[in-house]
Amino acid sequence: MKDDKYYMKLALAEAEIALTLGEVPIGAVLVDAEGGVVVCAHNMRENWQDATAHAEILAIRDGGKLLGRWRLSDCTLYVTLEPCPMCAGALVMARLRRVVYGVTDAKAGGVESIFNIPGHRSLNHQVAVTAGIMEDECAAILKRFFVLRR
């Protein structure tokens, strides 16, 4: 049976692709209600020179196109790093059922660390959150990237 760890391994594989491209290694996987992988994505900000080309945004955008709808209320997004405020807002706007992330982002976290956008009761939708899945592995790839950059 596929569990959160299974999908986070797929997100980590996407983060590895981002690393090879010189991107901050963040990967995301959008999964439907039956456990099928809809789309996988990774950061492309540097290569595309696009501030919005975060893994989460790309997964939501491509997933919506593949499914033929913008409401992803039966889907779960797996991402290696806690989404930023922009991406956390996109989780709500896409009506995602759940977000699962690996490591918290104390400097830019929009889900729990700094802001709680997906759980904010004033918004018209709340997204369930699961944190800390494969946290050590998700932190390690980020550390490796920043060591290489310095």
Short mmCIF file of N, CA and C in Angstrom, two decimals:
data_model
loop_
_atom_site.label_atom_id
_atom_site.label_comp_id
_atom_site.label_asym_id
_atom_site.label_seq_id
_atom_site.Cartn_x
_atom_site.Cartn_y
_atom_site.Cartn_z
N MET A 1 0.84 -1.19 0.00
CA MET A 1 0.00 0.00 0.00
C MET A 1 0.88 1.25 0.00
N LYS A 2 0.53 2.22 -0.81
CA LYS A 2 1.30 3.46 -0.90
C LYS A 2 0.92 4.38 0.26
N ASP A 3 1.96 4.96 0.88
CA ASP A 3 1.73 5.85 2.00
C ASP A 3 2.45 7.17 1.76
N ASP A 4 2.40 8.06 2.75
CA ASP A 4 3.02 9.38 2.60
C ASP A 4 4.51 9.27 2.26
N LYS A 5 5.18 8.32 2.85
CA LYS A 5 6.62 8.16 2.60
C LYS A 5 6.88 7.79 1.13
N TYR A 6 6.03 6.96 0.56
CA TYR A 6 6.17 6.56 -0.84
C TYR A 6 6.14 7.79 -1.75
N TYR A 7 5.14 8.65 -1.55
CA TYR A 7 5.00 9.83 -2.40
C TYR A 7 6.09 10.87 -2.13
N MET A 8 6.54 10.95 -0.87
CA MET A 8 7.63 11.89 -0.56
C MET A 8 8.92 11.45 -1.24
N LYS A 9 9.12 10.15 -1.39
CA LYS A 9 10.30 9.67 -2.13
C LYS A 9 10.23 10.15 -3.58
N LEU A 10 9.05 10.17 -4.16
CA LEU A 10 8.89 10.69 -5.52
C LEU A 10 9.19 12.18 -5.56
N ALA A 11 8.74 12.91 -4.56
CA ALA A 11 9.02 14.35 -4.49
C ALA A 11 10.53 14.59 -4.33
N LEU A 12 11.18 13.75 -3.56
CA LEU A 12 12.64 13.86 -3.40
C LEU A 12 13.36 13.57 -4.72
N ALA A 13 12.85 12.66 -5.51
CA ALA A 13 13.43 12.39 -6.82
C ALA A 13 13.32 13.63 -7.71
N GLU A 14 12.21 14.34 -7.60
CA GLU A 14 12.06 15.61 -8.34
C GLU A 14 13.03 16.66 -7.82
N ALA A 15 13.24 16.69 -6.52
CA ALA A 15 14.21 17.63 -5.94
C ALA A 15 15.61 17.34 -6.47
N GLU A 16 15.93 16.09 -6.65
CA GLU A 16 17.24 15.71 -7.22
C GLU A 16 17.38 16.24 -8.64
N ILE A 17 16.31 16.19 -9.41
CA ILE A 17 16.35 16.74 -10.77
C ILE A 17 16.62 18.23 -10.71
N ALA A 18 15.92 18.92 -9.81
CA ALA A 18 16.15 20.36 -9.65
C ALA A 18 17.60 20.65 -9.30
N LEU A 19 18.16 19.84 -8.42
CA LEU A 19 19.56 20.01 -8.02
C LEU A 19 20.50 19.92 -9.22
N THR A 20 20.26 18.95 -10.08
CA THR A 20 21.13 18.79 -11.26
C THR A 20 21.00 19.97 -12.23
N LEU A 21 19.87 20.69 -12.15
CA LEU A 21 19.63 21.84 -13.02
C LEU A 21 20.11 23.16 -12.40
N GLY A 22 20.67 23.08 -11.19
CA GLY A 22 21.13 24.28 -10.51
C GLY A 22 20.03 25.04 -9.79
N GLU A 23 18.89 24.39 -9.62
CA GLU A 23 17.75 24.99 -8.92
C GLU A 23 17.80 24.62 -7.44
N VAL A 24 17.16 25.45 -6.60
CA VAL A 24 16.98 25.04 -5.22
C VAL A 24 16.19 23.73 -5.27
N PRO A 25 16.72 22.67 -4.65
CA PRO A 25 16.13 21.34 -4.83
C PRO A 25 14.84 21.11 -4.04
N ILE A 26 13.75 21.51 -4.65
CA ILE A 26 12.43 21.28 -4.08
C ILE A 26 11.61 20.53 -5.12
N GLY A 27 10.97 19.47 -4.67
CA GLY A 27 10.14 18.66 -5.55
C GLY A 27 8.73 18.56 -5.01
N ALA A 28 7.79 18.35 -5.92
CA ALA A 28 6.38 18.23 -5.54
C ALA A 28 5.71 17.14 -6.37
N VAL A 29 4.73 16.48 -5.76
CA VAL A 29 3.97 15.43 -6.43
C VAL A 29 2.49 15.64 -6.09
N LEU A 30 1.65 15.71 -7.10
CA LEU A 30 0.21 15.83 -6.91
C LEU A 30 -0.41 14.45 -7.08
N VAL A 31 -1.20 14.05 -6.09
CA VAL A 31 -1.78 12.70 -6.05
C VAL A 31 -3.30 12.81 -5.96
N ASP A 32 -4.01 11.99 -6.73
CA ASP A 32 -5.47 12.02 -6.70
C ASP A 32 -6.02 11.16 -5.57
N ALA A 33 -7.33 11.15 -5.42
CA ALA A 33 -7.99 10.47 -4.31
C ALA A 33 -7.74 8.96 -4.30
N GLU A 34 -7.49 8.39 -5.47
CA GLU A 34 -7.25 6.95 -5.56
C GLU A 34 -5.78 6.60 -5.35
N GLY A 35 -4.94 7.59 -5.14
CA GLY A 35 -3.52 7.34 -4.93
C GLY A 35 -2.71 7.38 -6.21
N GLY A 36 -3.32 7.79 -7.30
CA GLY A 36 -2.59 7.89 -8.56
C GLY A 36 -1.82 9.20 -8.65
N VAL A 37 -0.61 9.11 -9.15
CA VAL A 37 0.19 10.31 -9.34
C VAL A 37 -0.34 11.06 -10.55
N VAL A 38 -0.75 12.29 -10.34
CA VAL A 38 -1.26 13.12 -11.42
C VAL A 38 -0.10 13.78 -12.15
N VAL A 39 0.81 14.39 -11.39
CA VAL A 39 1.94 15.09 -11.97
C VAL A 39 3.05 15.24 -10.94
N CYS A 40 4.27 15.29 -11.43
CA CYS A 40 5.45 15.57 -10.60
C CYS A 40 6.08 16.85 -11.13
N ALA A 41 6.68 17.63 -10.23
CA ALA A 41 7.30 18.90 -10.64
C ALA A 41 8.46 19.23 -9.72
N HIS A 42 9.27 20.15 -10.19
CA HIS A 42 10.39 20.64 -9.38
C HIS A 42 10.60 22.11 -9.69
N ASN A 43 11.33 22.78 -8.82
CA ASN A 43 11.60 24.20 -9.02
C ASN A 43 12.24 24.46 -10.38
N MET A 44 11.82 25.57 -11.00
CA MET A 44 12.40 26.00 -12.28
C MET A 44 12.61 27.51 -12.33
N ARG A 45 12.68 28.17 -11.17
CA ARG A 45 12.81 29.63 -11.11
C ARG A 45 14.04 30.14 -11.85
N GLU A 46 15.17 29.54 -11.61
CA GLU A 46 16.42 30.02 -12.21
C GLU A 46 16.45 29.78 -13.72
N ASN A 47 16.10 28.60 -14.13
CA ASN A 47 16.15 28.26 -15.56
C ASN A 47 15.13 29.04 -16.38
N TRP A 48 13.98 29.30 -15.81
CA TRP A 48 12.93 30.01 -16.53
C TRP A 48 12.93 31.50 -16.21
N GLN A 49 13.74 31.91 -15.23
CA GLN A 49 13.73 33.31 -14.76
C GLN A 49 12.30 33.76 -14.46
N ASP A 50 11.63 32.94 -13.65
CA ASP A 50 10.23 33.15 -13.31
C ASP A 50 10.07 32.95 -11.80
N ALA A 51 9.79 34.03 -11.09
CA ALA A 51 9.65 33.98 -9.64
C ALA A 51 8.53 33.05 -9.18
N THR A 52 7.57 32.77 -10.03
CA THR A 52 6.45 31.90 -9.65
C THR A 52 6.68 30.43 -9.99
N ALA A 53 7.80 30.08 -10.56
CA ALA A 53 8.06 28.71 -11.01
C ALA A 53 8.53 27.81 -9.86
N HIS A 54 7.76 27.85 -8.77
CA HIS A 54 8.00 26.95 -7.64
C HIS A 54 7.41 25.58 -7.97
N ALA A 55 7.97 24.55 -7.39
CA ALA A 55 7.49 23.18 -7.64
C ALA A 55 6.00 23.04 -7.38
N GLU A 56 5.51 23.64 -6.29
CA GLU A 56 4.10 23.53 -5.94
C GLU A 56 3.20 24.18 -6.98
N ILE A 57 3.57 25.37 -7.42
CA ILE A 57 2.76 26.09 -8.41
C ILE A 57 2.72 25.30 -9.71
N LEU A 58 3.87 24.77 -10.13
CA LEU A 58 3.93 24.00 -11.38
C LEU A 58 3.08 22.73 -11.28
N ALA A 59 3.13 22.06 -10.13
CA ALA A 59 2.34 20.84 -9.95
C ALA A 59 0.84 21.16 -9.97
N ILE A 60 0.44 22.23 -9.31
CA ILE A 60 -0.97 22.63 -9.29
C ILE A 60 -1.43 23.03 -10.70
N ARG A 61 -0.62 23.82 -11.38
CA ARG A 61 -0.97 24.30 -12.72
C ARG A 61 -1.08 23.12 -13.70
N ASP A 62 -0.05 22.28 -13.73
CA ASP A 62 -0.06 21.15 -14.67
C ASP A 62 -1.11 20.11 -14.30
N GLY A 63 -1.30 19.91 -12.99
CA GLY A 63 -2.31 18.96 -12.54
C GLY A 63 -3.71 19.38 -12.94
N GLY A 64 -3.99 20.66 -12.80
CA GLY A 64 -5.29 21.18 -13.21
C GLY A 64 -5.53 21.00 -14.69
N LYS A 65 -4.49 21.26 -15.48
CA LYS A 65 -4.62 21.08 -16.93
C LYS A 65 -4.87 19.62 -17.28
N LEU A 66 -4.12 18.71 -16.66
CA LEU A 66 -4.28 17.29 -16.94
C LEU A 66 -5.65 16.77 -16.52
N LEU A 67 -6.13 17.25 -15.39
CA LEU A 67 -7.43 16.80 -14.89
C LEU A 67 -8.60 17.56 -15.51
N GLY A 68 -8.30 18.68 -16.16
CA GLY A 68 -9.34 19.47 -16.80
C GLY A 68 -10.20 20.26 -15.84
N ARG A 69 -9.59 20.65 -14.70
CA ARG A 69 -10.33 21.42 -13.69
C ARG A 69 -9.35 22.14 -12.78
N TRP A 70 -9.79 23.26 -12.23
CA TRP A 70 -8.91 23.98 -11.32
C TRP A 70 -9.16 23.59 -9.86
N ARG A 71 -10.32 23.06 -9.57
CA ARG A 71 -10.62 22.60 -8.21
C ARG A 71 -10.02 21.22 -8.01
N LEU A 72 -9.05 21.15 -7.14
CA LEU A 72 -8.34 19.89 -6.89
C LEU A 72 -8.68 19.36 -5.50
N SER A 73 -9.95 19.43 -5.15
CA SER A 73 -10.40 19.14 -3.79
C SER A 73 -10.24 17.69 -3.37
N ASP A 74 -9.99 16.80 -4.30
CA ASP A 74 -9.76 15.40 -3.96
C ASP A 74 -8.28 15.05 -4.02
N CYS A 75 -7.41 16.04 -4.15
CA CYS A 75 -5.98 15.79 -4.34
C CYS A 75 -5.14 16.17 -3.11
N THR A 76 -3.99 15.51 -3.03
CA THR A 76 -2.98 15.80 -2.01
C THR A 76 -1.71 16.21 -2.72
N LEU A 77 -1.06 17.24 -2.20
CA LEU A 77 0.22 17.68 -2.74
C LEU A 77 1.32 17.32 -1.75
N TYR A 78 2.32 16.62 -2.24
CA TYR A 78 3.51 16.28 -1.46
C TYR A 78 4.62 17.20 -1.91
N VAL A 79 5.31 17.81 -0.96
CA VAL A 79 6.39 18.74 -1.30
C VAL A 79 7.50 18.61 -0.26
N THR A 80 8.73 18.70 -0.71
CA THR A 80 9.87 18.45 0.16
C THR A 80 10.12 19.55 1.18
N LEU A 81 9.73 20.78 0.88
CA LEU A 81 9.92 21.91 1.79
C LEU A 81 8.57 22.57 2.05
N GLU A 82 8.37 23.04 3.26
CA GLU A 82 7.14 23.77 3.60
C GLU A 82 6.88 24.87 2.58
N PRO A 83 5.69 24.90 2.01
CA PRO A 83 5.38 25.93 1.01
C PRO A 83 5.48 27.36 1.56
N CYS A 84 5.92 28.25 0.69
CA CYS A 84 6.02 29.67 1.00
C CYS A 84 4.60 30.27 1.01
N PRO A 85 4.45 31.54 1.39
CA PRO A 85 3.11 32.14 1.38
C PRO A 85 2.42 32.12 0.01
N MET A 86 3.18 32.34 -1.07
CA MET A 86 2.58 32.30 -2.40
C MET A 86 2.01 30.91 -2.68
N CYS A 87 2.80 29.89 -2.42
CA CYS A 87 2.37 28.52 -2.69
C CYS A 87 1.27 28.08 -1.74
N ALA A 88 1.35 28.52 -0.48
CA ALA A 88 0.29 28.20 0.48
C ALA A 88 -1.03 28.80 0.03
N GLY A 89 -0.99 30.01 -0.52
CA GLY A 89 -2.19 30.61 -1.07
C GLY A 89 -2.73 29.81 -2.24
N ALA A 90 -1.84 29.31 -3.07
CA ALA A 90 -2.26 28.49 -4.22
C ALA A 90 -2.91 27.19 -3.76
N LEU A 91 -2.44 26.62 -2.65
CA LEU A 91 -3.05 25.41 -2.10
C LEU A 91 -4.52 25.67 -1.78
N VAL A 92 -4.77 26.81 -1.15
CA VAL A 92 -6.14 27.19 -0.78
C VAL A 92 -6.96 27.47 -2.03
N MET A 93 -6.41 28.26 -2.95
CA MET A 93 -7.15 28.64 -4.16
C MET A 93 -7.49 27.43 -5.02
N ALA A 94 -6.63 26.40 -5.02
CA ALA A 94 -6.88 25.18 -5.79
C ALA A 94 -7.81 24.22 -5.04
N ARG A 95 -8.15 24.58 -3.81
CA ARG A 95 -9.04 23.77 -2.97
C ARG A 95 -8.47 22.38 -2.68
N LEU A 96 -7.14 22.30 -2.56
CA LEU A 96 -6.53 21.00 -2.26
C LEU A 96 -7.08 20.43 -0.96
N ARG A 97 -7.19 19.13 -0.92
CA ARG A 97 -7.66 18.45 0.28
C ARG A 97 -6.59 18.47 1.36
N ARG A 98 -5.32 18.25 0.93
CA ARG A 98 -4.25 18.04 1.91
C ARG A 98 -2.92 18.41 1.30
N VAL A 99 -2.01 18.91 2.15
CA VAL A 99 -0.63 19.11 1.77
C VAL A 99 0.24 18.36 2.77
N VAL A 100 1.25 17.68 2.24
CA VAL A 100 2.20 16.93 3.05
C VAL A 100 3.58 17.47 2.70
N TYR A 101 4.34 17.90 3.71
CA TYR A 101 5.67 18.40 3.42
C TYR A 101 6.71 17.76 4.33
N GLY A 102 7.97 17.87 3.87
CA GLY A 102 9.06 17.22 4.58
C GLY A 102 9.65 18.07 5.68
N VAL A 103 10.27 19.17 5.31
CA VAL A 103 11.01 19.99 6.28
C VAL A 103 10.38 21.38 6.36
N THR A 104 10.37 21.94 7.56
CA THR A 104 9.83 23.27 7.75
C THR A 104 10.78 24.33 7.21
N ASP A 105 10.22 25.49 6.89
CA ASP A 105 11.01 26.61 6.39
C ASP A 105 10.85 27.78 7.36
N ALA A 106 11.78 27.89 8.28
CA ALA A 106 11.70 28.90 9.34
C ALA A 106 11.81 30.32 8.81
N LYS A 107 12.33 30.49 7.59
CA LYS A 107 12.51 31.83 7.03
C LYS A 107 11.38 32.26 6.09
N ALA A 108 10.66 31.30 5.50
CA ALA A 108 9.64 31.66 4.52
C ALA A 108 8.42 30.74 4.53
N GLY A 109 8.19 30.04 5.63
CA GLY A 109 7.10 29.08 5.69
C GLY A 109 5.72 29.72 5.71
N GLY A 110 4.87 29.30 4.80
CA GLY A 110 3.52 29.84 4.72
C GLY A 110 2.46 28.89 5.22
N VAL A 111 2.88 27.72 5.72
CA VAL A 111 1.91 26.72 6.16
C VAL A 111 1.83 26.63 7.68
N GLU A 112 2.97 26.67 8.36
CA GLU A 112 2.97 26.57 9.81
C GLU A 112 4.07 27.40 10.49
N SER A 113 5.23 27.49 9.87
CA SER A 113 6.37 28.11 10.55
C SER A 113 6.18 29.59 10.83
N ILE A 114 5.79 30.36 9.83
CA ILE A 114 5.57 31.80 9.99
C ILE A 114 4.09 32.12 9.88
N PHE A 115 3.47 31.62 8.83
CA PHE A 115 2.04 31.84 8.59
C PHE A 115 1.31 30.51 8.61
N ASN A 116 0.00 30.57 8.77
CA ASN A 116 -0.84 29.39 8.70
C ASN A 116 -1.94 29.66 7.67
N ILE A 117 -1.53 29.88 6.44
CA ILE A 117 -2.48 30.22 5.39
C ILE A 117 -3.47 29.08 5.12
N PRO A 118 -3.03 27.83 4.99
CA PRO A 118 -3.99 26.76 4.69
C PRO A 118 -5.02 26.51 5.79
N GLY A 119 -4.71 26.91 7.01
CA GLY A 119 -5.63 26.67 8.11
C GLY A 119 -6.37 27.91 8.58
N HIS A 120 -6.18 29.02 7.90
CA HIS A 120 -6.78 30.28 8.34
C HIS A 120 -8.30 30.22 8.18
N ARG A 121 -9.02 30.38 9.27
CA ARG A 121 -10.48 30.21 9.28
C ARG A 121 -11.22 31.31 8.53
N SER A 122 -10.57 32.43 8.25
CA SER A 122 -11.24 33.50 7.50
C SER A 122 -11.29 33.22 6.01
N LEU A 123 -10.49 32.29 5.55
CA LEU A 123 -10.49 31.94 4.13
C LEU A 123 -11.64 30.98 3.83
N ASN A 124 -12.00 30.90 2.56
CA ASN A 124 -13.16 30.08 2.18
C ASN A 124 -12.85 28.59 2.08
N HIS A 125 -11.60 28.20 2.31
CA HIS A 125 -11.22 26.78 2.25
C HIS A 125 -10.02 26.57 3.17
N GLN A 126 -9.99 25.45 3.83
CA GLN A 126 -8.82 25.06 4.63
C GLN A 126 -8.26 23.76 4.08
N VAL A 127 -6.95 23.67 4.14
CA VAL A 127 -6.22 22.51 3.64
C VAL A 127 -5.63 21.77 4.83
N ALA A 128 -5.86 20.46 4.92
CA ALA A 128 -5.25 19.66 5.98
C ALA A 128 -3.74 19.60 5.75
N VAL A 129 -2.99 19.60 6.84
CA VAL A 129 -1.52 19.64 6.76
C VAL A 129 -0.91 18.48 7.53
N THR A 130 0.06 17.82 6.90
CA THR A 130 0.89 16.82 7.56
C THR A 130 2.34 17.24 7.32
N ALA A 131 3.10 17.37 8.39
CA ALA A 131 4.49 17.84 8.29
C ALA A 131 5.46 16.78 8.81
N GLY A 132 6.71 16.91 8.36
CA GLY A 132 7.79 16.08 8.90
C GLY A 132 7.98 14.73 8.25
N ILE A 133 7.36 14.50 7.09
CA ILE A 133 7.53 13.21 6.41
C ILE A 133 8.91 13.21 5.73
N MET A 134 9.73 12.27 6.11
CA MET A 134 11.12 12.15 5.59
C MET A 134 11.89 13.47 5.78
N GLU A 135 11.69 14.06 6.93
CA GLU A 135 12.27 15.36 7.24
C GLU A 135 13.79 15.38 7.07
N ASP A 136 14.47 14.38 7.57
CA ASP A 136 15.94 14.35 7.48
C ASP A 136 16.43 14.31 6.04
N GLU A 137 15.79 13.50 5.21
CA GLU A 137 16.17 13.39 3.82
C GLU A 137 15.90 14.69 3.06
N CYS A 138 14.76 15.30 3.37
CA CYS A 138 14.40 16.56 2.71
C CYS A 138 15.35 17.68 3.12
N ALA A 139 15.76 17.71 4.37
CA ALA A 139 16.72 18.71 4.84
C ALA A 139 18.09 18.46 4.23
N ALA A 140 18.47 17.20 4.09
CA ALA A 140 19.80 16.87 3.60
C ALA A 140 20.05 17.36 2.18
N ILE A 141 19.06 17.23 1.30
CA ILE A 141 19.27 17.68 -0.08
C ILE A 141 19.39 19.20 -0.14
N LEU A 142 18.65 19.91 0.69
CA LEU A 142 18.77 21.36 0.74
C LEU A 142 20.14 21.78 1.27
N LYS A 143 20.59 21.10 2.32
CA LYS A 143 21.93 21.40 2.87
C LYS A 143 23.01 21.14 1.83
N ARG A 144 22.88 20.03 1.11
CA ARG A 144 23.85 19.69 0.06
C ARG A 144 23.91 20.78 -1.00
N PHE A 145 22.75 21.28 -1.41
CA PHE A 145 22.70 22.35 -2.40
C PHE A 145 23.42 23.59 -1.92
N PHE A 146 23.13 24.02 -0.70
CA PHE A 146 23.71 25.26 -0.21
C PHE A 146 25.21 25.12 0.08
N VAL A 147 25.67 23.94 0.43
CA VAL A 147 27.10 23.69 0.57
C VAL A 147 27.79 23.83 -0.78
N LEU A 148 27.18 23.29 -1.83
CA LEU A 148 27.73 23.37 -3.17
C LEU A 148 27.75 24.81 -3.69
N ARG A 149 26.78 25.61 -3.29
CA ARG A 149 26.68 26.99 -3.75
C ARG A 149 27.67 27.92 -3.07
N ARG A 150 28.15 27.54 -1.92
CA ARG A 150 29.05 28.41 -1.16
C ARG A 150 30.45 28.00 -1.35
#
